[in-house]
Each structure stands twice: as C-alpha cells, then as structure tokens.
Coordinates of C-alpha atoms in Angstrom, one line a residue:
M1 CA 0.0 0.0 0.1
F2 CA 1.2 3.5 -0.8
R3 CA 1.1 6.1 2.1
I4 CA -0.6 9.2 1.2
G5 CA 1.2 11.2 3.8
G6 CA 4.6 10.2 2.4
G7 CA 3.3 11.3 -1.1
A8 CA 2.5 14.7 0.2
R9 CA 5.9 15.2 1.6
I10 CA 7.5 14.2 -1.5
A11 CA 5.4 16.7 -3.4
Q12 CA 6.2 19.4 -1.0
A13 CA 10.0 18.8 -1.4
G14 CA 9.3 18.7 -5.2
A15 CA 7.6 22.0 -4.8
R16 CA 10.5 23.4 -2.9
T17 CA 12.9 22.2 -5.5
L18 CA 10.9 23.6 -8.4
G19 CA 10.5 26.9 -6.6
T20 CA 14.3 27.2 -6.2
K21 CA 14.8 26.7 -10.0
A22 CA 12.3 29.1 -10.9
Q23 CA 13.9 32.2 -9.2
P24 CA 14.3 34.8 -12.1
P25 CA 17.9 35.8 -13.2
P26 CA 19.2 39.3 -12.5
S27 CA 17.1 41.7 -14.4
R28 CA 18.5 42.6 -17.9
L29 CA 16.7 45.9 -17.6
R30 CA 18.3 46.8 -14.3
N31 CA 21.7 46.1 -15.9
A32 CA 21.0 48.2 -18.9
I33 CA 19.8 50.9 -16.6
W34 CA 23.1 50.8 -14.6
A35 CA 25.2 50.8 -17.7
T36 CA 23.3 53.7 -19.3
S37 CA 23.6 55.7 -16.0
S38 CA 27.3 55.0 -15.8
I39 CA 27.9 56.1 -19.5
V40 CA 25.8 59.4 -18.8
V41 CA 27.5 60.2 -15.6
G42 CA 30.9 59.5 -17.0
G43 CA 30.1 61.5 -19.9
L44 CA 28.9 64.4 -18.0
G45 CA 31.9 64.0 -15.7
Y46 CA 34.2 64.2 -18.7
L47 CA 32.4 67.2 -20.0
Y48 CA 32.7 69.1 -16.8
L49 CA 36.4 68.2 -16.2
T50 CA 37.4 69.1 -19.9
D51 CA 35.4 72.4 -19.6
A52 CA 37.8 75.2 -19.1
S53 CA 35.2 77.2 -17.2
A54 CA 34.5 74.4 -14.6
G55 CA 35.0 75.5 -11.1
I56 CA 37.3 72.5 -10.3
H57 CA 40.1 74.2 -12.4
K58 CA 39.8 77.4 -10.6
Y59 CA 39.4 76.2 -7.0
V60 CA 41.0 72.8 -7.1
S61 CA 43.5 72.0 -9.7
T62 CA 45.1 75.5 -9.9
P63 CA 45.6 76.0 -6.2
L64 CA 47.1 72.5 -6.1
M65 CA 49.6 73.5 -8.9
R66 CA 50.6 76.6 -6.9
Q67 CA 51.8 74.3 -4.2
L68 CA 54.7 73.5 -6.4
D69 CA 57.6 75.5 -7.0
A70 CA 56.7 78.3 -9.6
E71 CA 58.8 77.1 -12.4
Q72 CA 58.0 73.4 -11.7
A73 CA 54.3 74.4 -11.9
H74 CA 54.9 76.2 -15.3
Q75 CA 56.7 73.4 -16.7
L76 CA 54.1 70.8 -15.7
A77 CA 51.3 73.0 -17.1
I78 CA 53.3 73.1 -20.6
S79 CA 54.1 69.4 -20.6
T80 CA 50.3 68.5 -20.1
M81 CA 49.1 71.0 -22.7
K82 CA 51.7 69.8 -25.1
Y83 CA 50.1 66.4 -25.2
G84 CA 46.6 67.7 -25.0
V85 CA 45.8 67.0 -21.4
C86 CA 43.9 70.2 -20.7
P87 CA 40.4 71.5 -20.8
V88 CA 38.7 73.5 -23.6
D89 CA 36.5 76.6 -23.9
R90 CA 33.4 75.1 -25.7
S91 CA 31.4 78.3 -26.0
T92 CA 31.2 80.5 -29.1
D93 CA 32.6 84.0 -29.0
D94 CA 29.9 86.8 -29.0
S95 CA 30.1 88.9 -32.0
V96 CA 30.6 92.1 -30.2
L97 CA 34.0 90.8 -29.2
E98 CA 35.2 90.4 -32.9
I99 CA 38.0 92.6 -33.9
E100 CA 40.2 93.3 -37.1
L101 CA 44.1 93.3 -36.8
W102 CA 46.1 94.0 -39.8
G103 CA 43.4 93.0 -42.2
K104 CA 42.6 89.7 -40.3
T105 CA 39.4 89.1 -38.4
V106 CA 39.9 87.8 -34.8
T107 CA 36.8 86.5 -32.9
N108 CA 38.1 88.0 -29.5
P109 CA 40.6 90.5 -28.4
I110 CA 42.0 88.4 -25.5
G111 CA 45.4 87.0 -26.1
V112 CA 48.2 85.1 -24.3
A113 CA 51.4 87.2 -23.7
A114 CA 54.9 85.8 -24.7
G115 CA 56.7 84.1 -21.6
F116 CA 54.2 81.5 -21.0
D117 CA 54.7 79.1 -24.0
K118 CA 58.4 80.0 -24.7
N119 CA 59.1 77.4 -27.3
G120 CA 55.7 77.1 -29.1
E121 CA 54.9 73.6 -27.6
A122 CA 51.3 74.4 -26.5
I123 CA 49.9 76.7 -29.2
D124 CA 46.9 74.5 -30.1
A125 CA 46.1 73.8 -26.5
L126 CA 46.1 77.7 -25.7
F127 CA 43.8 78.4 -28.7
G128 CA 41.5 75.6 -27.3
L129 CA 41.1 77.6 -24.0
G130 CA 39.6 80.3 -26.2
F131 CA 42.2 82.9 -26.6
G132 CA 42.0 85.1 -29.8
S133 CA 45.7 85.2 -30.1
V134 CA 48.6 83.4 -28.7
E135 CA 52.3 84.9 -28.6
I136 CA 55.1 82.4 -28.1
G137 CA 58.8 83.3 -27.2
S138 CA 60.9 85.2 -26.6
I139 CA 63.0 83.0 -29.2
T140 CA 66.6 83.8 -29.9
P141 CA 68.6 82.7 -32.8
E142 CA 70.6 80.2 -30.6
P143 CA 69.3 78.2 -27.8
Q144 CA 70.0 79.4 -24.3
Q145 CA 69.5 78.4 -20.8
G146 CA 68.7 81.7 -19.2
N147 CA 69.6 82.8 -15.8
A148 CA 70.4 80.6 -12.8
R149 CA 67.5 79.0 -10.8
P150 CA 65.4 80.0 -8.6
R151 CA 64.2 82.7 -11.1
I152 CA 60.5 82.9 -10.7
F153 CA 58.9 84.1 -7.4
R154 CA 55.2 84.6 -6.5
V155 CA 54.1 87.5 -4.5
E156 CA 50.9 86.1 -3.4
D157 CA 49.6 89.0 -1.1
R158 CA 50.0 91.3 -4.3
D159 CA 48.8 89.0 -7.0
A160 CA 52.1 89.5 -8.7
V161 CA 55.1 87.6 -9.9
I162 CA 58.8 88.5 -10.2
N163 CA 60.8 86.8 -12.8
R164 CA 64.4 86.8 -13.9
M165 CA 64.3 84.1 -16.4
G166 CA 66.7 85.7 -19.0
L167 CA 65.0 84.4 -22.1
P168 CA 65.6 80.6 -21.8
N169 CA 64.4 78.9 -25.1
C170 CA 65.0 76.4 -27.7
G171 CA 66.4 78.6 -30.3
A172 CA 65.1 79.7 -33.6
A173 CA 66.0 76.6 -35.6
S174 CA 64.0 74.1 -33.4
A175 CA 61.2 76.5 -32.7
G176 CA 60.9 77.2 -36.7
D177 CA 60.9 73.5 -37.3
R178 CA 58.1 73.1 -34.9
L179 CA 56.2 75.9 -36.3
R180 CA 56.6 74.7 -39.9
S181 CA 55.7 71.2 -39.0
R182 CA 52.5 72.3 -37.3
F183 CA 51.5 74.7 -40.1
W184 CA 51.7 72.2 -42.8
R185 CA 50.3 69.4 -40.8
L186 CA 47.2 71.5 -39.9
L187 CA 46.9 72.6 -43.6
A188 CA 46.9 69.1 -44.9
S189 CA 44.2 68.1 -42.6
Q190 CA 42.0 71.1 -43.7
S191 CA 42.8 70.3 -47.3
K192 CA 41.1 66.8 -46.8
Q193 CA 38.1 68.3 -45.0
Q194 CA 37.6 71.2 -47.3
G195 CA 38.6 69.7 -50.6
E196 CA 41.0 72.4 -51.3
S197 CA 44.6 72.2 -52.3
V198 CA 47.2 72.8 -49.7
A199 CA 48.8 75.6 -51.9
T200 CA 45.4 77.5 -52.1
L201 CA 44.8 77.2 -48.4
S202 CA 48.4 78.4 -47.8
A203 CA 47.7 81.5 -49.6
T204 CA 44.6 82.4 -47.7
V205 CA 44.7 81.0 -44.0
N206 CA 46.1 82.7 -40.9
R207 CA 49.6 81.6 -40.0
S208 CA 48.1 80.3 -36.8
A209 CA 46.1 77.8 -39.2
V210 CA 43.1 78.4 -37.1
A211 CA 40.2 80.6 -38.3
G212 CA 39.7 83.8 -36.2
R213 CA 42.9 83.2 -34.3
L214 CA 46.3 85.0 -34.7
L215 CA 49.8 83.4 -33.8
G216 CA 52.5 86.0 -32.7
V217 CA 56.3 85.2 -32.3
N218 CA 58.4 87.1 -30.1
V219 CA 61.9 87.5 -31.0
G220 CA 64.8 88.5 -28.7
K221 CA 68.6 88.8 -28.5
C222 CA 71.2 86.2 -27.5
K223 CA 72.9 86.8 -24.1
S224 CA 76.1 86.7 -25.9
S225 CA 75.3 89.5 -28.5
A226 CA 76.6 92.9 -28.4
D227 CA 74.7 95.6 -26.5
D228 CA 73.9 97.8 -29.7
S229 CA 73.5 94.8 -32.1
F230 CA 70.4 94.1 -34.0
D231 CA 71.3 91.1 -36.0
D232 CA 69.5 88.7 -33.8
Y233 CA 66.1 90.4 -34.5
V234 CA 66.7 90.3 -38.0
T235 CA 67.6 86.5 -37.8
G236 CA 64.6 85.7 -35.8
L237 CA 62.2 87.7 -38.2
Q238 CA 63.7 85.8 -41.3
K239 CA 63.6 82.3 -39.7
L240 CA 60.3 82.6 -37.8
G241 CA 58.3 85.2 -39.8
P242 CA 56.9 83.1 -42.5
Y243 CA 55.0 81.1 -39.7
A244 CA 53.7 84.1 -37.7
D245 CA 50.6 86.3 -38.0
Y246 CA 52.8 88.9 -36.4
V247 CA 56.5 89.2 -35.2
V248 CA 57.4 91.0 -32.0
I249 CA 60.7 92.8 -31.5
N250 CA 61.4 92.4 -28.0
V251 CA 63.7 95.4 -26.9
S252 CA 62.5 95.8 -23.3
C253 CA 63.2 92.5 -21.4
P254 CA 64.4 93.8 -18.1
N255 CA 66.1 90.4 -17.2
V256 CA 68.8 90.7 -19.9
S257 CA 72.0 93.2 -19.7
N258 CA 72.4 93.7 -23.5
M259 CA 69.3 95.4 -24.8
K260 CA 70.8 98.9 -25.3
A261 CA 67.8 99.6 -27.8
N262 CA 65.6 99.8 -24.5
G263 CA 67.3 103.1 -23.4
D264 CA 69.3 104.4 -26.4
V265 CA 67.3 106.3 -29.0
E266 CA 70.0 105.7 -31.6
V267 CA 70.3 102.1 -31.1
L268 CA 66.5 101.8 -31.1
E269 CA 66.2 103.6 -34.4
R270 CA 68.9 101.5 -36.1
T271 CA 67.2 98.2 -34.7
V272 CA 63.8 99.2 -36.0
A273 CA 65.2 100.4 -39.4
A274 CA 67.0 97.2 -39.7
V275 CA 64.0 95.0 -39.0
M276 CA 61.7 96.7 -41.1
K277 CA 64.1 96.7 -44.0
A278 CA 64.5 92.9 -43.6
R279 CA 60.7 92.5 -43.4
N280 CA 59.9 94.5 -46.5
G281 CA 62.7 92.4 -48.3
M282 CA 61.5 89.0 -47.2
A283 CA 61.0 86.7 -50.2
G284 CA 57.7 85.6 -51.3
E285 CA 54.4 87.5 -51.1
Y286 CA 53.9 87.1 -47.1
R287 CA 55.4 89.6 -45.0
P288 CA 54.4 89.5 -41.3
P289 CA 53.5 92.7 -39.4
V290 CA 56.2 93.8 -37.0
V291 CA 55.2 94.9 -33.5
L292 CA 57.6 96.6 -30.8
K293 CA 57.3 95.6 -27.4
I294 CA 58.2 98.4 -25.1
G295 CA 58.6 98.7 -21.2
P296 CA 56.5 100.6 -18.8
D297 CA 59.4 102.6 -17.2
N298 CA 59.7 105.2 -20.0
D299 CA 59.0 108.9 -19.2
L300 CA 56.9 111.0 -21.5
Q301 CA 59.7 112.3 -23.6
Q302 CA 61.0 108.6 -24.2
L303 CA 57.5 107.6 -25.3
R304 CA 57.4 110.7 -27.6
V305 CA 60.7 109.3 -29.3
I306 CA 59.4 105.6 -29.4
A307 CA 56.1 106.8 -31.1
Q308 CA 58.0 108.9 -33.6
V309 CA 60.4 106.1 -34.4
A310 CA 57.4 103.7 -34.8
M311 CA 55.7 105.8 -37.2
D312 CA 58.7 107.0 -39.2
Y313 CA 59.5 103.4 -40.0
R314 CA 55.9 102.4 -40.2
V315 CA 55.9 99.8 -37.5
D316 CA 52.6 97.8 -37.4
G317 CA 51.9 97.8 -33.7
I318 CA 53.2 98.4 -30.1
I319 CA 52.8 96.0 -27.1
A320 CA 52.5 98.1 -23.9
T321 CA 54.1 96.8 -21.8
N322 CA 56.7 94.5 -20.7
T323 CA 57.5 93.7 -17.0
T324 CA 59.2 96.5 -14.8
R325 CA 62.1 96.7 -12.6
Q326 CA 60.2 98.9 -10.3
R327 CA 58.2 97.7 -7.3
P328 CA 54.9 99.7 -7.2
G329 CA 52.8 98.4 -4.3
V330 CA 55.1 95.6 -3.6
I331 CA 56.9 95.8 -0.3
E332 CA 59.4 93.5 1.4
V333 CA 60.3 91.7 -1.8
K334 CA 64.2 91.7 -2.3
E335 CA 64.2 89.5 -5.4
E336 CA 65.5 91.2 -8.5
G337 CA 63.7 91.0 -11.9
G338 CA 60.7 92.0 -13.7
L339 CA 57.6 92.4 -12.0
S340 CA 54.2 91.5 -13.5
G341 CA 50.7 91.1 -12.3
A342 CA 48.2 93.5 -10.5
P343 CA 50.9 96.1 -9.4
L344 CA 52.0 96.8 -13.2
R345 CA 48.4 97.5 -14.2
D346 CA 48.4 101.2 -13.8
M347 CA 51.8 101.6 -15.3
A348 CA 50.9 99.6 -18.4
L349 CA 47.5 101.2 -18.7
A350 CA 49.2 104.7 -18.5
T351 CA 51.6 103.8 -21.3
T352 CA 48.9 102.3 -23.5
R353 CA 46.8 105.4 -23.3
E354 CA 50.0 107.7 -24.1
M355 CA 51.0 105.4 -27.0
Y356 CA 47.6 105.6 -28.5
R357 CA 47.6 109.3 -28.3
L358 CA 51.1 109.9 -29.5
T359 CA 50.5 107.5 -32.6
Q360 CA 47.2 109.2 -33.0
G361 CA 45.2 106.1 -33.1
K362 CA 46.7 105.0 -36.3
M363 CA 48.7 102.1 -35.0
A364 CA 47.5 98.9 -33.3
I365 CA 48.4 99.0 -29.5
I366 CA 48.3 95.8 -27.7
G367 CA 47.6 96.2 -23.8
C368 CA 49.5 94.1 -21.6
G369 CA 50.3 94.2 -17.8
G370 CA 48.1 93.4 -14.8
I371 CA 44.9 92.4 -16.5
R372 CA 42.9 90.1 -14.4
T373 CA 39.2 91.1 -14.9
A374 CA 36.8 92.2 -17.6
E375 CA 37.0 95.7 -16.0
D376 CA 40.6 95.7 -16.5
A377 CA 40.4 94.6 -20.1
L378 CA 37.8 97.1 -20.9
A379 CA 39.9 99.8 -19.3
F380 CA 42.8 99.1 -21.7
A381 CA 40.4 99.2 -24.6
R382 CA 39.1 102.6 -23.7
A383 CA 42.8 103.6 -23.2
G384 CA 43.4 102.7 -26.9
A385 CA 44.2 98.9 -26.8
S386 CA 43.1 97.0 -30.0
C387 CA 43.4 93.9 -28.0
V388 CA 44.9 92.7 -24.6
Q389 CA 47.2 89.9 -23.4
V390 CA 47.2 88.1 -20.1
Y391 CA 49.7 85.8 -18.4
S392 CA 50.1 86.0 -14.7
S393 CA 46.2 86.1 -14.1
M394 CA 45.9 82.9 -16.0
T395 CA 48.5 81.2 -13.7
A396 CA 46.7 82.5 -10.7
D397 CA 43.1 81.7 -11.6
G398 CA 43.3 78.9 -14.1
P399 CA 42.5 77.9 -17.6
G400 CA 39.1 79.5 -17.5
K401 CA 40.6 83.0 -17.5
A402 CA 39.9 83.8 -21.2
R403 CA 36.3 82.8 -21.1
E404 CA 35.8 84.6 -17.7
I405 CA 37.1 87.7 -19.1
K406 CA 35.1 87.4 -22.4
D407 CA 31.8 86.9 -20.8
G408 CA 32.5 89.8 -18.3
V409 CA 33.3 92.0 -21.3
V410 CA 30.3 91.1 -23.2
G411 CA 28.1 92.0 -20.0
L412 CA 30.0 95.4 -19.6
L413 CA 29.6 96.5 -23.2
K414 CA 25.8 96.3 -23.1
G415 CA 25.3 95.7 -26.8
R416 CA 28.3 97.9 -28.0
K417 CA 31.2 96.4 -29.7
W418 CA 34.7 96.2 -28.4
A419 CA 36.0 98.1 -31.5
D420 CA 33.8 100.9 -30.7
V421 CA 35.3 101.7 -27.3
V422 CA 39.0 101.5 -28.4
G423 CA 40.5 104.8 -27.5
E424 CA 37.5 106.2 -26.2
D425 CA 39.2 108.0 -23.4
S426 CA 41.1 110.1 -26.0
R427 CA 37.9 111.0 -27.8
R428 CA 36.2 112.2 -24.6
K429 CA 38.9 114.8 -24.0

C-alpha cells in the first residue's frame, strides 16, 4: 500500500525544488539602466572636467599646482598642454568681441602674452582655451638656458610675480621646425576636409592655421650678442616670420643686460630700421606685421621718441608693456627681476593711453600688464588697446581665464562692440 502522507511530503519537497529553480535571473533591464547611467554620468563628468570654465580648475587643480615651485608648476602646465591633457572653451565668442588686426578677423581680443609658451609647444591647447591670439617666445637665434634658478617668485599677497628668467628657449632653428611642421600638418588636414589644395589654403589662411585666431612670435637677443647689435632680431624675423601672423621685437626685457635699444634712441632707431628693411625684403608674397614691445618705465619724452620712430618706419603695432624693474605696491620683496601682475596694471595702462595718443590712433596698440578682470580689459580698450594679453592672471586663476574675461566684457559692453570703445578715453577729451 502506498502512504498518502509520504506522497504529500514528496510533493512538498518537489515543490520546494521547483520553486528554487524558478527564481528569475538578474534583471537585464536593471543592468541596462546601470550601464546607461554610468555612461551618462561618466560623459557628464568628462564634459565637466574638460570644460575650461569648470570650477574645479579654478578652485582645486590650480591651487594644487600653486603648491609646487613656480617654475616646476609652469613646466608641468606646458607638458600637459603639449600632449593635449587640458580643458577647452566650448562656448562661441559673442560677435561684439570681434576685432580686425592687420586685415585679419579675430573672434575676440583676449590673448596670451609671450613668456608662457616660450618654445611654441602648447599653441593649440592655448587656442583651445579660447584665446584670440597666442604669442610664443621670446625666441633667440641660438638656444640658451637663461639665468640661474630659482628665477620665478610669486608675490601672493599682491597678486604679482617676479621673474628673472633671462630668455631661456630652444632657439630659432628648433622653434622654426616646430612651427613649420604644425602649419603644414594642419593645412594638410584642412585640405582633406575642405577639398581644397594645400597651396590654395596656404595663400589664404592665418599663420595660426586656425580661423579667427592669430599666432604671434616674439624674438629676442642672445645673451652673448653685443649691446647695440640688431642682427638677432633680423635673424629671428627671417627664420620665424613666415609662420607668424605677427612678429614682436622684444627690446625691453628687464632680465637681460644687453638690450641697449631699450634706453638708447640711436640704437632703437637702427634696430627698427634694420628689422623693417629685412621684413620688407622677405622673399615671397607674405610679410608679417612687425610689433615693437616696450617697457613701462619710460617717461613721456621717451615715449614720444618711441612713437615717432615707430611711425617713421611704419611699424605695425606696439605692445604696452613688458615687465618692470620698479616695485609699485610691492613691499618687502628683495628678489631682482621683472615684476608682472596687478601692481603693473596702472603703469601699463598709462603707457597704453599715451602711445595711443602719440600715434594718433593710427597704429595697433596691444595692452599687456596686470589684466585680471573684464573691467581691466575694458579699461585698456578705452585707453586705446586694440586687444589685450594676459599671463600672470591665468596662472593664478586657471585655464578658464579667457572665457571669464570674455563673458564679463560682453556684459559690460551692453550691446556695444569692443572695437567701438577702443580709444574712447582720448575721444572724450
């Protein structure tokens, strides 16, 4: 006989077994949701971290960089930018910021001053940060190490920097190879995209090879050259000029001792005459604009002479200014070298205003020195600056500096154009 109770127990056991096997596998929908969420969050995180305006760069990464020695931090920044490890400015420049310099349209008037990218290693990364112009150098005919370290000093409580670098750079041959390679590589890429020949593009594009952007090359003198010589400037122009939207003649660096053109009128005139003759005699159709970079320590009479020389020889522009040996507003700092940053602002602004007046607004003036805010930039425009350059403020505030100033300027202009306010101070008098 079969026992019904035993059968019931068997049935219950079977049910338990069947119940265990019937448990559903992990939900595919849930996995898909997690995967999609991870991708979205990762993508948003990537977009945030690679946005130059993201607060993490100003409030986290830049302060961390400033814990390093000043020159180490600078070298690290150039190295990362060289390999494309840096954020970008994804915003489009407002049309009110558009300017024209030497017949070329530039989407905004905010540039990077010479000294940050000395050897032209991070040009595209700097354009990617939203700067309208990037100026590399100073570059000398021969490579040189510059002055002994330490040679860069932060003055934290004054938002300033003192440097006595002494123009360390890779030399004109190496820099020229880098510029040449970059130019033709970008043109080859554009040729494939646009279906035009490289030869056609080379005759029409900016030397920056980026639409709406200008590339400047700042040339200086070798430490071993004679005080009154000008050959180094001519050599720099001839070797690097073909790949520059403008060439800057640096006659005002306070950290070298053989720039007699900075204080001797006769030497300055001979230098400018030689450079302009060389520029006008360059082979081919392209001849880059020549810009003279002056210091902030000149008195009114010296500025009159500089302006007259520049106009007599038809120089294309003036950068006002370089760093200063003076120490306005900086106390208890015993280091020698050129001072940049906030304490330089008023001196550079005054020089910009005078040079605009003395050249009668007929020459491009590039304002440089202590520019940190949109208000600073606009003050230089009203003083006569066609465009401005920053350096120290970018190292202090991070890679979003260009966008920060541009957005601020747009708000301050209230519908007017940057070009409309250039030289406004002089017109009011």
